[in-house]
Amino acid sequence: MNDNSLKRIIMENLPGVERGEASLIYLRIAVTQDLKSLGGEFEEEQFQRCLNQLHDNQSLFLFSNGWVKPTRAGLAGFNLT
């Protein structure tokens, strides 16, 4: 799975509602299941890299308490609104 596809899967697994957020644990499980259903394999290093890139690009925000929240710009950028 390439990074762009994984980033989309990550964003698709975040709530698309205002004030919506997901735990990092939930997100990891949901992405793993989606990859499995698509015939791919979960790689922690790639997952972390993509999360960090999405955070750096302000598509999502990684909270230090283990929660992840999409930004409006991130949802719009992936056509998820």
C-alpha positions as YAML, in Angstrom:
chain: A
units: angstrom
residues:
- id: 1
  name: MET
  ca: [0.00, 0.00, 0.00]
- id: 2
  name: ASN
  ca: [1.42, 3.37, -0.94]
- id: 3
  name: ASP
  ca: [1.47, 6.28, 1.52]
- id: 4
  name: ASN
  ca: [-1.26, 8.28, -0.24]
- id: 5
  name: SER
  ca: [-3.68, 5.34, -0.10]
- id: 6
  name: LEU
  ca: [-2.90, 4.74, 3.56]
- id: 7
  name: LYS
  ca: [-3.43, 8.43, 4.36]
- id: 8
  name: ARG
  ca: [-6.87, 8.24, 2.75]
- id: 9
  name: ILE
  ca: [-7.75, 5.14, 4.79]
- id: 10
  name: ILE
  ca: [-6.63, 6.92, 7.96]
- id: 11
  name: MET
  ca: [-8.75, 9.97, 7.17]
- id: 12
  name: GLU
  ca: [-11.76, 7.82, 6.24]
- id: 13
  name: ASN
  ca: [-11.63, 6.19, 9.68]
- id: 14
  name: LEU
  ca: [-11.82, 9.49, 11.54]
- id: 15
  name: PRO
  ca: [-15.25, 10.93, 12.37]
- id: 16
  name: GLY
  ca: [-16.36, 13.49, 9.81]
- id: 17
  name: VAL
  ca: [-18.35, 15.55, 12.27]
- id: 18
  name: GLU
  ca: [-17.51, 18.71, 14.15]
- id: 19
  name: ARG
  ca: [-15.73, 17.94, 17.42]
- id: 20
  name: GLY
  ca: [-15.34, 14.31, 16.39]
- id: 21
  name: GLU
  ca: [-12.22, 12.48, 17.45]
- id: 22
  name: ALA
  ca: [-10.99, 8.91, 17.71]
- id: 23
  name: SER
  ca: [-8.48, 7.20, 19.94]
- id: 24
  name: LEU
  ca: [-5.20, 6.22, 18.37]
- id: 25
  name: ILE
  ca: [-5.89, 2.63, 19.45]
- id: 26
  name: TYR
  ca: [-9.25, 2.61, 17.64]
- id: 27
  name: LEU
  ca: [-7.71, 4.21, 14.56]
- id: 28
  name: ARG
  ca: [-4.92, 1.62, 14.41]
- id: 29
  name: ILE
  ca: [-7.45, -1.25, 14.66]
- id: 30
  name: ALA
  ca: [-9.79, 0.27, 12.06]
- id: 31
  name: VAL
  ca: [-6.97, 0.89, 9.59]
- id: 32
  name: THR
  ca: [-5.64, -2.64, 10.14]
- id: 33
  name: GLN
  ca: [-9.09, -4.10, 9.38]
- id: 34
  name: ASP
  ca: [-9.51, -1.98, 6.25]
- id: 35
  name: LEU
  ca: [-6.10, -2.97, 4.97]
- id: 36
  name: LYS
  ca: [-6.86, -6.62, 5.66]
- id: 37
  name: SER
  ca: [-10.13, -6.40, 3.73]
- id: 38
  name: LEU
  ca: [-8.22, -4.87, 0.81]
- id: 39
  name: GLY
  ca: [-5.61, -7.63, 0.89]
- id: 40
  name: GLY
  ca: [-2.91, -5.43, 2.40]
- id: 41
  name: GLU
  ca: [-0.85, -5.68, 5.54]
- id: 42
  name: PHE
  ca: [-0.53, -3.18, 8.37]
- id: 43
  name: GLU
  ca: [2.95, -1.77, 8.90]
- id: 44
  name: GLU
  ca: [3.39, 0.27, 12.09]
- id: 45
  name: GLU
  ca: [6.29, 2.32, 10.70]
- id: 46
  name: GLN
  ca: [4.31, 3.39, 7.64]
- id: 47
  name: PHE
  ca: [1.22, 4.10, 9.77]
- id: 48
  name: GLN
  ca: [3.20, 6.39, 12.10]
- id: 49
  name: ARG
  ca: [4.91, 8.12, 9.18]
- id: 50
  name: CYS
  ca: [1.59, 8.82, 7.46]
- id: 51
  name: LEU
  ca: [0.01, 10.04, 10.71]
- id: 52
  name: ASN
  ca: [2.90, 12.43, 11.26]
- id: 53
  name: GLN
  ca: [2.71, 13.70, 7.67]
- id: 54
  name: LEU
  ca: [-1.05, 14.26, 7.98]
- id: 55
  name: HIS
  ca: [-0.40, 16.15, 11.22]
- id: 56
  name: ASP
  ca: [2.37, 18.24, 9.63]
- id: 57
  name: ASN
  ca: [0.06, 19.06, 6.69]
- id: 58
  name: GLN
  ca: [-2.69, 20.04, 9.17]
- id: 59
  name: SER
  ca: [-5.09, 17.36, 7.93]
- id: 60
  name: LEU
  ca: [-5.44, 16.02, 11.45]
- id: 61
  name: PHE
  ca: [-4.24, 16.79, 14.92]
- id: 62
  name: LEU
  ca: [-2.50, 14.25, 17.14]
- id: 63
  name: PHE
  ca: [-3.15, 14.98, 20.80]
- id: 64
  name: SER
  ca: [-0.58, 13.91, 23.37]
- id: 65
  name: ASN
  ca: [-3.30, 12.03, 25.28]
- id: 66
  name: GLY
  ca: [-3.75, 9.49, 22.46]
- id: 67
  name: TRP
  ca: [-6.67, 11.07, 20.60]
- id: 68
  name: VAL
  ca: [-6.76, 12.05, 16.93]
- id: 69
  name: LYS
  ca: [-9.03, 14.71, 15.48]
- id: 70
  name: PRO
  ca: [-9.47, 15.54, 11.79]
- id: 71
  name: THR
  ca: [-9.37, 19.16, 10.69]
- id: 72
  name: ARG
  ca: [-11.95, 20.69, 8.38]
- id: 73
  name: ALA
  ca: [-9.22, 21.26, 5.84]
- id: 74
  name: GLY
  ca: [-8.16, 17.63, 6.09]
- id: 75
  name: LEU
  ca: [-11.68, 16.32, 5.60]
- id: 76
  name: ALA
  ca: [-12.24, 18.68, 2.67]
- id: 77
  name: GLY
  ca: [-8.86, 17.79, 1.15]
- id: 78
  name: PHE
  ca: [-9.87, 14.12, 1.04]
- id: 79
  name: ASN
  ca: [-13.44, 14.95, -0.09]
- id: 80
  name: LEU
  ca: [-14.91, 13.54, 3.12]
- id: 81
  name: THR
  ca: [-17.32, 16.38, 3.90]
...
